[in-house]
Amino acid sequence: MSTDDPIMSREEAEIRIVAIKQLRSFLKSHKIKERSETGLLLSEFEKLLTDDFVNWTGKKESV
């Protein structure tokens, strides 16, 4: 988040926390290290998916 970005809402923060917890649980249960190539790719995917979901819900609420 850059200094130009608005402060995230409570709902967005909760969504991101849940997504991170699920990712960590998935990595741990599959014995994938967070800093491994696979772990980093999954982390990047989780971030993109979460960003898209947050943007989608934001657009849906503004309609």
Coordinates of N, CA and C in Angstrom, one line a residue:
M1 N 0.8 -1.2 0.0 CA 0.0 0.0 0.0 C 0.9 1.2 0.0
S2 N 0.7 2.1 -1.0 CA 1.5 3.3 -1.1 C 0.9 4.4 -0.2
T3 N 1.6 5.5 -0.1 CA 1.0 6.6 0.7 C -0.2 7.3 0.1
D4 N -0.4 7.1 -1.3 CA -1.5 7.6 -2.0 C -2.8 6.7 -1.8
D5 N -2.6 5.5 -1.4 CA -3.7 4.6 -1.3 C -4.6 4.9 -0.1
P6 N -5.9 4.8 -0.2 CA -6.8 5.1 1.0 C -6.6 4.0 2.0
I7 N -6.9 4.3 3.2 CA -6.8 3.3 4.3 C -7.9 2.3 4.1
M8 N -7.4 1.0 4.3 CA -8.4 -0.1 4.0 C -9.5 -0.1 5.1
S9 N -10.6 -0.6 4.6 CA -11.7 -0.7 5.6 C -11.5 -1.9 6.5
R10 N -12.4 -2.0 7.5 CA -12.3 -3.1 8.4 C -12.6 -4.4 7.7
E11 N -13.6 -4.4 6.8 CA -14.0 -5.5 6.1 C -12.9 -6.0 5.2
E12 N -12.2 -5.1 4.5 CA -11.1 -5.5 3.7 C -9.9 -6.1 4.5
A13 N -9.7 -5.5 5.7 CA -8.6 -6.1 6.5 C -9.0 -7.5 7.0
E14 N -10.2 -7.7 7.4 CA -10.7 -9.0 7.8 C -10.6 -10.0 6.7
I15 N -10.9 -9.6 5.4 CA -10.8 -10.5 4.3 C -9.3 -10.9 4.1
R16 N -8.5 -9.9 4.1 CA -7.0 -10.2 3.9 C -6.4 -11.1 5.0
I17 N -6.9 -10.9 6.3 CA -6.4 -11.7 7.4 C -6.8 -13.1 7.2
V18 N -8.1 -13.3 6.9 CA -8.6 -14.7 6.7 C -7.8 -15.4 5.5
A19 N -7.6 -14.7 4.4 CA -6.9 -15.2 3.3 C -5.5 -15.6 3.7
I20 N -4.8 -14.8 4.4 CA -3.4 -15.1 4.8 C -3.4 -16.3 5.8
K21 N -4.3 -16.4 6.7 CA -4.4 -17.5 7.6 C -4.7 -18.8 6.8
Q22 N -5.5 -18.8 5.9 CA -5.8 -20.0 5.1 C -4.6 -20.4 4.2
L23 N -3.9 -19.4 3.7 CA -2.7 -19.7 2.9 C -1.7 -20.4 3.8
R24 N -1.4 -19.8 5.0 CA -0.4 -20.4 5.9 C -0.8 -21.8 6.3
S25 N -2.1 -22.0 6.6 CA -2.6 -23.3 6.9 C -2.4 -24.3 5.8
F26 N -2.7 -23.9 4.6 CA -2.5 -24.7 3.4 C -1.0 -25.1 3.2
L27 N -0.1 -24.1 3.3 CA 1.3 -24.3 3.1 C 1.8 -25.3 4.2
K28 N 1.4 -25.1 5.4 CA 1.8 -26.0 6.5 C 1.3 -27.4 6.3
S29 N 0.1 -27.6 5.9 CA -0.5 -28.9 5.8 C 0.1 -29.7 4.6
H30 N 0.6 -28.9 3.6 CA 1.3 -29.5 2.4 C 2.8 -29.5 2.5
K31 N 3.3 -29.1 3.7 CA 4.7 -29.0 4.0 C 5.5 -28.2 2.9
I32 N 4.9 -27.0 2.6 CA 5.5 -26.1 1.6 C 6.1 -25.0 2.5
K33 N 7.3 -24.7 2.3 CA 7.9 -23.5 3.0 C 7.5 -22.2 2.4
E34 N 7.2 -21.3 3.2 CA 6.7 -20.0 2.8 C 7.7 -19.3 1.8
R35 N 9.0 -19.5 2.1 CA 10.0 -18.8 1.2 C 10.5 -19.6 0.1
S36 N 9.9 -20.8 -0.1 CA 10.2 -21.6 -1.3 C 9.6 -21.0 -2.5
E37 N 10.0 -21.5 -3.7 CA 9.5 -21.0 -5.0 C 8.0 -21.2 -5.0
T38 N 7.6 -22.4 -4.7 CA 6.1 -22.7 -4.7 C 5.4 -21.9 -3.6
G39 N 5.9 -21.7 -2.5 CA 5.3 -20.9 -1.4 C 5.1 -19.4 -1.9
L40 N 6.2 -18.9 -2.5 CA 6.1 -17.5 -2.9 C 5.1 -17.4 -4.1
L41 N 5.0 -18.3 -5.0 CA 4.0 -18.3 -6.0 C 2.6 -18.4 -5.5
L42 N 2.4 -19.2 -4.5 CA 1.1 -19.3 -3.9 C 0.7 -18.0 -3.1
S43 N 1.7 -17.4 -2.5 CA 1.5 -16.2 -1.8 C 1.1 -15.1 -2.8
E44 N 1.8 -15.0 -3.9 CA 1.4 -14.0 -5.0 C 0.0 -14.3 -5.5
F45 N -0.3 -15.6 -5.7 CA -1.7 -15.9 -6.2 C -2.7 -15.5 -5.2
E46 N -2.5 -15.7 -3.9 CA -3.4 -15.4 -2.8 C -3.6 -13.9 -2.8
K47 N -2.5 -13.1 -3.0 CA -2.6 -11.6 -3.0 C -3.5 -11.2 -4.2
L48 N -3.2 -11.7 -5.4 CA -4.0 -11.3 -6.5 C -5.5 -11.7 -6.4
L49 N -5.7 -12.9 -5.9 CA -7.1 -13.3 -5.7 C -7.8 -12.4 -4.7
T50 N -7.1 -12.1 -3.6 CA -7.7 -11.3 -2.5 C -8.0 -9.9 -3.1
D51 N -7.0 -9.3 -3.8 CA -7.2 -8.0 -4.4 C -8.4 -8.0 -5.3
D52 N -8.6 -9.0 -6.2 CA -9.7 -9.1 -7.1 C -11.0 -9.2 -6.3
F53 N -11.0 -10.0 -5.3 CA -12.2 -10.2 -4.5 C -12.6 -8.9 -3.8
V54 N -11.7 -8.2 -3.2 CA -11.9 -7.0 -2.5 C -12.5 -5.9 -3.5
N55 N -11.8 -5.8 -4.7 CA -12.3 -4.9 -5.7 C -13.7 -5.2 -6.2
W56 N -14.0 -6.5 -6.4 CA -15.3 -7.0 -6.8 C -16.4 -6.7 -5.8
T57 N -16.1 -6.9 -4.5 CA -17.1 -6.6 -3.5 C -17.3 -5.1 -3.3
G58 N -16.2 -4.4 -3.5 CA -16.4 -2.9 -3.5 C -17.2 -2.3 -4.6
K59 N -17.0 -2.9 -5.8 CA -17.9 -2.4 -6.9 C -19.3 -2.9 -6.7
K60 N -19.5 -4.1 -6.2 CA -20.8 -4.6 -6.0 C -21.6 -3.7 -5.0
E61 N -20.9 -3.3 -3.9 CA -21.5 -2.5 -2.9 C -21.9 -1.1 -3.4
S62 N -21.1 -0.6 -4.4 CA -21.3 0.8 -4.8 C -22.4 0.9 -5.9
V63 N -23.0 -0.3 -6.3 CA -24.0 -0.3 -7.3 C -25.4 0.0 -6.7

